[in-house]
Structure formats: C-alpha cells, structure tokens
Coordinates of C-alpha atoms and ligand atoms in Angstrom, one line a residue:
M182 CA -0.1 -0.1 -0.3
F183 CA 2.8 2.6 0.8
R184 CA 4.6 1.5 -2.2
F185 CA 1.0 2.1 -4.4
N186 CA 0.8 5.6 -2.7
K187 CA 4.2 6.3 -3.6
L188 CA 4.3 5.5 -7.0
V189 CA 1.1 7.5 -7.6
T190 CA 2.9 10.7 -6.0
L191 CA 5.9 10.1 -8.2
T192 CA 3.9 9.8 -11.5
S193 CA 1.8 13.2 -10.8
V194 CA 4.4 15.2 -10.2
A195 CA 5.9 13.8 -13.5
V196 CA 3.0 14.5 -15.3
T197 CA 3.1 18.0 -13.8
L198 CA 5.8 18.5 -14.6
L199 CA 6.0 17.3 -18.8
A200 CA 2.5 19.4 -18.8
S201 CA 3.7 23.0 -17.9
P202 CA 7.5 22.4 -17.9
L203 CA 8.0 26.3 -17.1
A204 CA 6.0 26.6 -14.4
T205 CA 7.4 27.1 -11.3
A206 CA 6.5 26.2 -7.6
S207 CA 6.4 30.4 -7.5
D208 CA 4.0 31.0 -9.9
L209 CA 1.6 34.0 -8.8
K210 CA -1.4 34.4 -9.0
V211 CA -2.1 38.2 -10.7
V212 CA -5.0 39.7 -11.5
S213 CA -5.2 42.9 -13.9
T214 CA -7.9 44.4 -13.9
F215 CA -8.3 45.5 -17.3
S216 CA -6.4 44.8 -20.6
I217 CA -3.3 47.6 -21.3
I218 CA -1.9 47.4 -17.7
S219 CA -1.9 43.0 -18.2
D220 CA 0.3 43.7 -21.4
F221 CA 2.5 45.6 -19.4
A222 CA 2.3 42.9 -16.7
E223 CA 2.7 39.6 -18.5
N224 CA 5.7 41.6 -20.6
V225 CA 7.2 41.9 -16.7
G226 CA 6.8 38.6 -15.4
G227 CA 6.7 36.6 -18.2
D228 CA 6.3 32.5 -17.2
R229 CA 6.4 33.3 -13.1
I230 CA 2.9 35.0 -13.2
A231 CA -0.4 32.9 -14.2
L232 CA -2.8 36.8 -15.0
T233 CA -6.4 36.9 -15.7
T234 CA -8.3 40.1 -16.7
L235 CA -11.2 41.3 -15.6
V236 CA -12.0 44.2 -18.4
G237 CA -10.9 42.5 -21.8
P238 CA -9.9 44.1 -25.0
N239 CA -12.1 46.6 -26.6
N240 CA -14.1 46.8 -23.1
D241 CA -14.8 49.3 -20.9
A242 CA -13.7 49.8 -17.1
H243 CA -15.9 53.0 -16.3
T244 CA -18.9 50.8 -16.7
Y245 CA -18.2 47.4 -16.3
E246 CA -19.8 44.9 -14.1
P247 CA -17.7 41.9 -12.5
R248 CA -19.1 38.9 -13.1
P249 CA -19.0 35.8 -10.7
I250 CA -15.9 33.6 -12.0
D251 CA -14.0 37.3 -11.2
V252 CA -15.3 37.3 -7.6
T253 CA -13.0 33.6 -7.8
A254 CA -9.8 35.5 -9.5
V255 CA -10.0 38.0 -7.3
K256 CA -10.6 35.5 -4.6
N257 CA -7.4 33.7 -5.4
A258 CA -5.3 36.2 -6.3
D259 CA -2.1 36.7 -4.9
L260 CA -1.7 40.4 -6.3
V261 CA -4.2 42.5 -7.9
F262 CA -3.3 45.2 -10.4
A263 CA -5.4 48.1 -10.7
N264 CA -5.3 51.5 -12.2
G265 CA -6.3 53.9 -9.7
A266 CA -7.4 57.3 -9.4
N267 CA -11.3 56.0 -9.5
F268 CA -10.6 54.6 -12.8
E269 CA -12.5 50.9 -12.3
G270 CA -15.4 51.9 -10.1
F271 CA -16.1 48.1 -9.6
L272 CA -13.2 47.3 -7.6
G273 CA -13.7 48.3 -4.3
R274 CA -17.5 46.1 -4.3
L275 CA -15.8 43.3 -5.8
I276 CA -12.6 42.6 -3.6
Q277 CA -15.2 43.5 -0.8
A278 CA -17.3 40.6 -2.3
S279 CA -14.9 37.7 -2.9
G280 CA -13.6 38.0 0.6
S281 CA -9.5 38.4 -0.8
T282 CA -6.7 39.2 0.5
A283 CA -4.6 39.9 -2.5
K284 CA -2.7 42.6 -1.9
V285 CA -3.9 45.4 -4.3
I286 CA -1.1 47.8 -5.8
E287 CA -2.2 51.0 -7.6
L288 CA -0.1 51.6 -10.9
T289 CA -0.6 55.3 -10.6
E290 CA 0.9 55.2 -7.5
G291 CA 4.1 57.9 -8.2
I292 CA 2.4 59.7 -11.4
Q293 CA 1.3 63.0 -11.6
L294 CA -2.1 62.7 -12.5
L295 CA -4.0 65.5 -13.5
R296 CA -7.0 66.8 -12.7
N297 CA -10.3 66.0 -14.7
A298 CA -10.4 68.2 -17.4
H299 CA -14.6 68.1 -17.6
D300 CA -16.9 68.2 -14.7
D301 CA -20.0 67.3 -15.9
D302 CA -21.9 70.5 -14.0
H303 CA -20.1 73.2 -15.4
D304 CA -20.4 75.3 -18.4
H305 CA -17.2 76.0 -19.7
S306 CA -18.1 77.8 -22.5
N307 CA -15.9 79.6 -21.6
D308 CA -12.5 77.5 -22.0
Q309 CA -11.6 78.2 -18.5
H310 CA -10.6 74.6 -18.2
H311 CA -7.9 74.6 -20.4
D312 CA -6.3 77.0 -18.3
D313 CA -7.0 75.3 -15.3
H314 CA -6.1 71.9 -16.5
H315 CA -2.4 73.5 -16.8
H316 CA -2.6 75.4 -13.7
H317 CA -3.3 71.5 -11.7
K318 CA -1.1 69.8 -13.0
N319 CA 2.0 69.2 -10.8
H320 CA -1.2 68.7 -8.2
K321 CA -0.4 65.4 -6.1
H322 CA -2.0 62.2 -6.1
D323 CA -1.9 61.2 -2.3
D324 CA -5.0 59.1 -2.4
K325 CA -3.6 55.4 -1.0
H326 CA -7.4 53.9 -0.8
G327 CA -7.9 50.4 -2.1
G328 CA -9.4 51.0 -4.9
H329 CA -13.2 51.9 -3.1
T330 CA -14.5 54.9 -4.4
H331 CA -13.3 57.9 -3.3
H332 CA -15.3 61.5 -2.2
H333 CA -15.0 64.3 -4.3
Y334 CA -15.5 67.8 -2.1
D335 CA -16.1 70.5 -4.5
S336 CA -15.7 73.9 -3.2
H337 CA -16.9 75.2 -6.0
T338 CA -20.4 73.0 -6.0
G339 CA -20.6 72.8 -2.1
G340 CA -19.2 69.1 -1.9
H341 CA -21.7 66.9 -3.8
N342 CA -20.3 63.4 -5.1
H343 CA -19.8 62.6 -8.8
S344 CA -19.2 59.1 -10.2
H345 CA -16.1 60.1 -11.3
G346 CA -12.9 60.7 -9.4
E347 CA -11.2 64.1 -9.1
Y348 CA -8.1 63.3 -11.5
D349 CA -7.8 62.3 -15.0
P350 CA -7.0 58.0 -13.9
H351 CA -6.3 57.8 -18.1
A352 CA -1.9 58.4 -17.0
W353 CA -0.9 55.7 -19.5
Q354 CA -1.9 57.5 -22.6
S355 CA 2.0 59.2 -21.7
V356 CA 4.8 56.7 -22.5
P357 CA 7.0 58.2 -19.5
N358 CA 3.9 57.4 -17.0
A359 CA 3.7 54.1 -18.7
R360 CA 7.6 53.2 -17.6
I361 CA 6.3 54.3 -14.1
Y362 CA 3.3 51.8 -14.4
V363 CA 6.5 49.0 -15.4
N364 CA 8.2 49.6 -12.6
N365 CA 5.6 49.5 -10.1
I366 CA 4.5 46.5 -11.8
A367 CA 8.0 45.1 -11.1
E368 CA 8.9 46.3 -7.7
A369 CA 5.3 44.5 -6.5
F370 CA 6.7 41.5 -8.3
C371 CA 10.0 41.3 -6.3
T372 CA 7.8 41.9 -2.7
A373 CA 5.4 39.3 -3.6
D374 CA 8.2 36.7 -5.1
P375 CA 11.5 37.9 -4.3
G376 CA 13.1 34.7 -5.6
G377 CA 11.9 35.8 -9.4
C378 CA 13.1 39.0 -8.7
P379 CA 16.2 39.2 -11.0
S380 CA 14.0 38.2 -14.3
Y381 CA 11.3 40.7 -13.3
R382 CA 13.9 43.5 -13.2
E383 CA 15.3 42.2 -16.2
N384 CA 11.9 41.9 -18.2
A385 CA 11.7 45.0 -17.4
K386 CA 14.3 46.7 -18.3
S387 CA 14.8 45.2 -22.1
Y388 CA 10.7 46.4 -22.1
D389 CA 11.5 49.6 -20.6
A390 CA 13.7 50.1 -24.0
K391 CA 11.2 49.2 -26.0
L392 CA 9.2 51.9 -24.7
I393 CA 12.2 54.6 -25.0
M394 CA 12.3 53.7 -28.6
L395 CA 8.3 54.1 -29.0
E396 CA 8.9 57.4 -27.3
K397 CA 11.1 58.2 -29.9
D398 CA 8.7 57.1 -32.5
L399 CA 5.7 59.1 -31.2
E400 CA 7.7 62.6 -31.0
A401 CA 8.7 62.1 -34.9
L402 CA 4.9 61.1 -36.0
V403 CA 3.8 64.2 -33.9
S404 CA 6.2 66.5 -35.2
E405 CA 4.9 65.8 -38.7
I406 CA 1.3 67.4 -37.8
P407 CA 1.5 71.6 -38.4
L408 CA 0.7 73.0 -34.5
D409 CA -2.4 74.5 -35.8
K410 CA -4.1 71.0 -36.7
R411 CA -3.8 69.4 -32.8
T412 CA -7.2 70.0 -31.8
V413 CA -9.1 67.0 -32.1
I414 CA -12.3 65.5 -30.7
T415 CA -12.8 62.2 -29.4
S416 CA -15.8 60.6 -27.4
H417 CA -14.4 60.9 -24.1
D418 CA -12.0 62.5 -22.3
A419 CA -9.3 59.7 -22.0
F420 CA -6.0 61.5 -23.8
G421 CA -5.4 64.3 -21.6
Y422 CA -1.9 62.7 -21.0
L423 CA -1.3 62.6 -23.8
A424 CA -2.4 66.3 -25.0
Q425 CA 0.0 67.5 -22.3
E426 CA 2.8 65.1 -23.3
Y427 CA 2.3 66.3 -27.2
G428 CA 1.2 69.8 -27.1
F429 CA -2.8 68.2 -28.5
Q430 CA -6.2 69.5 -27.9
F431 CA -8.2 67.1 -26.6
L432 CA -12.3 67.8 -27.4
A433 CA -15.1 65.4 -26.0
P434 CA -18.5 65.8 -25.5
Q435 CA -18.3 63.6 -22.8
G436 CA -16.6 64.0 -19.6
A437 CA -13.7 62.2 -17.9
S438 CA -15.8 58.8 -18.3
T439 CA -18.1 56.9 -20.2
G440 CA -20.7 56.0 -17.5
S441 CA -21.3 60.7 -17.9
E442 CA -23.6 61.7 -20.9
A443 CA -22.7 64.2 -22.7
S444 CA -24.7 67.3 -22.0
A445 CA -26.9 69.1 -25.0
Q446 CA -24.9 72.0 -24.8
T447 CA -21.8 70.6 -24.5
V448 CA -22.1 68.7 -27.7
A449 CA -23.8 72.0 -29.2
R450 CA -20.7 74.1 -28.5
L451 CA -18.5 71.1 -29.9
I452 CA -20.5 71.6 -33.0
Q453 CA -20.3 75.2 -33.2
Q454 CA -16.4 74.7 -32.9
I455 CA -15.6 72.4 -35.6
K456 CA -17.9 74.9 -37.6
Q457 CA -15.4 77.5 -36.8
Q458 CA -12.8 75.3 -38.0
Q459 CA -11.2 74.8 -34.4
A460 CA -10.9 71.8 -34.5
S461 CA -8.8 69.5 -36.8
A462 CA -10.3 65.5 -36.8
L463 CA -12.7 63.5 -35.5
F464 CA -12.3 60.3 -33.8
V465 CA -14.5 57.5 -32.6
E466 CA -13.6 55.1 -29.7
N467 CA -12.7 51.1 -29.4
I468 CA -14.9 51.2 -25.9
S469 CA -17.6 54.0 -26.8
N470 CA -20.0 53.6 -28.7
P471 CA -19.9 55.1 -31.9
Q472 CA -23.4 56.8 -32.0
L473 CA -22.4 60.6 -31.2
I474 CA -19.4 61.0 -32.5
Q475 CA -21.6 59.9 -35.5
Q476 CA -24.0 62.2 -35.2
I477 CA -21.3 65.1 -34.9
A478 CA -19.8 64.2 -38.2
N479 CA -23.1 64.5 -39.7
E480 CA -23.9 67.8 -38.5
T481 CA -21.0 69.4 -39.2
G482 CA -19.8 66.9 -42.6
M483 CA -16.6 66.0 -40.7
K484 CA -15.4 63.0 -41.6
V485 CA -14.7 60.7 -38.6
G486 CA -10.9 59.8 -38.9
G487 CA -10.4 56.7 -37.4
K488 CA -11.4 54.6 -34.1
L489 CA -8.2 55.6 -31.4
Y490 CA -7.6 52.9 -28.6
S491 CA -7.8 54.7 -25.4
D492 CA -9.4 52.9 -22.1
A493 CA -8.6 48.8 -23.9
L494 CA -5.8 47.3 -26.1
S495 CA -7.6 45.8 -29.5
T496 CA -7.6 41.1 -29.8
E497 CA -4.8 40.3 -30.4
D498 CA -5.8 40.2 -34.5
G499 CA -6.3 43.7 -34.2
D500 CA -4.5 47.0 -34.7
A501 CA -3.5 47.8 -31.3
A502 CA -3.2 44.0 -29.5
T503 CA -0.7 45.4 -27.9
Y504 CA 0.3 49.0 -25.5
I505 CA 3.5 49.9 -28.2
D506 CA 0.8 49.0 -31.0
M507 CA -1.8 51.4 -29.4
M508 CA 0.7 54.4 -28.8
R509 CA 1.6 53.9 -32.3
H510 CA -1.8 53.3 -34.2
N511 CA -3.3 56.3 -32.3
L512 CA -0.3 59.0 -33.0
S513 CA -0.2 57.7 -37.0
T514 CA -4.1 57.7 -37.2
I515 CA -4.2 60.9 -35.7
R516 CA -1.1 61.9 -38.1
D517 CA -3.1 61.0 -41.5
A518 CA -6.5 62.4 -40.3
T519 CA -5.3 65.7 -39.6
L520 CA -3.2 66.0 -42.7
N521 CA -6.1 64.8 -44.3
Q522 CA -9.3 66.6 -43.6
Ligands
ZN194 ZN1 -11.5 56.5 -19.8

C-alpha cells in the first residue's frame, strides 16, 4: 500500500512537469483589472505569473459589471493590479465580495495625476478649464485607498459627489507614465516573489528600452502634425496625458468617464467649434458607442478620422493588440486624419 501511494505521487509529479515545463512552484496568481496593464504585467512577469484580466480587449472599465468568475479570480489572487484614481469603479465592491486578501497595487502611484479636465455640471463655454488643467497638473495624487470609491468634495458646488474621481485616471496615455507603471509592476512582483526578482527586473529593463524607442517614434509622428491642427475630438476625455505630452487639445462631448452623459450644450458647443474650424479631426473610440461622434460628423460634414484606442487594447488580430502598437496606431491615425482633413 505504501509503495503504491508513493508510485502515484511520483507519477503525478512527472505528469505535472511534462504538462507545463515552464511552470514554477512560485507561479504568482495575478489579477489585472484591464487589458493595458495586463500587457505591462505579461511583459514583466513572463512565465513566472498566471495572469487573469477582468476587463478584456475593447471593453470599458468605467462601466464594467463584474462576473461571478471575476469574484473567484480575485479571491484566489496573490496580487491585484489596478490603475487607481477611481478608474475601476467596480473594484472596491468586487474585492469586498470576494473576501480576497490579495495585495492591491495601484499602478498610478508616483505619477503626477492631472485633475479632471471636465466637470459635467459646469459650463465650460468660457474655456477656462484648459487653463485650470495646466494649472493643476502638478497636483500630487495622495490617495492611498485600496480601490474603493473615494469622495470628491468640490468647493465650487458645495461638496456633492461625482461618479468619477477628482483626477484624470487615463495616465497610461503618456509613455513616460507607462514607464512608471512598468517599474511599479516590477517592484510589486519583487516583493511578492523575491526569488524571481532578477528576472522581473531584467524583463522590465528590456521592456523599458522598447518604451524609450516608442517615445522617439511618437515624437517623430507628432512633429509631422502642424501646430494649428492639433485640436481633435474624441468621445470621452481619455487623452489628457497624451495632450499634455505632445501639445494636443482633445475635446470630448463626454467627461472623463464613459458613464457620464454628454450634455446637449456640450455637443452644441463642439459642433460650433468644428464649424468655426477650430477642430481638425474627429475620432471614434474602441470602447465607446460611436453614435455621438457619428452624429457630430453628420451635423458638421466632417469625416470620422478613424478609431482611437483609449481605455483598452484591441483583440490579438486588431490594430492595437499591445500597448506599443496602440500608441503607434493612435498617433499615426491622428497624424493621417489631421493632414487629410
Ligand atoms: Zn476612460
């Protein structure tokens, strides 16, 4: 009987090794909230991690409703990677419901977050918000919460709460910020799995080198766009960091969250701006309903200049299957549209 048990044990070990030759005992169970940070995590984690993504390609994290399998994934996770800055409105409830004890890492930690450019209840007809936007760009994000909704006390309006946060969460749209995400991921992996640290650091370093090359390519693309053609329109305010990096102005009928409705006034004002030729191109987004942009195109006679990837990657066979492809695609699409309009 003893011999038999021992034999069974040895056989299952052998089978396990054959089935996944690269797996190690230290495989970290990692949950990432959305596709863009999953790409970073895969690049850094390599074969040492088992990764689950909650909000997949072309899906919208702003309005995401978790599924039962997400509860299981979070419950079993060692580490949860989130963007933070109130991007994943669903995450606090999900973690609570799962009873997970996983460490939640907000990858925007250490990034200078921008204030939300839009506040839906305010009238922006005087365009003051663009000045505000730059004025507040060095405002330090000091929110250390674990993904739960934080309260936004707005001094202008007497302290009511918004469904979105005070800061613009879309920090990944700047490559220098992406490099901070990657560094934060490597540090989190090193803490959770010290044995793999040299490998995580090495992977992060080689991915970082690609990001530095990407920055150079993007600068070259942007330099082809005349300065007076850098005002463009998208569905929601996802490109504030790209705008800051490259001197664009992005206008959007929706605010910083796709969960907010575009007001009739905002849409009317955008149409007015286009008619006065103050905007050079118009884009749909992969995660947003294209209807509103199509309506603006119809009313102004402006062509839709293509699709930008804002808050999610494409599927494997699409134009933006990786972060690097996404950034190249977005900026070459903007360049082509502004030059051909
Ligand atoms: Zn967004």
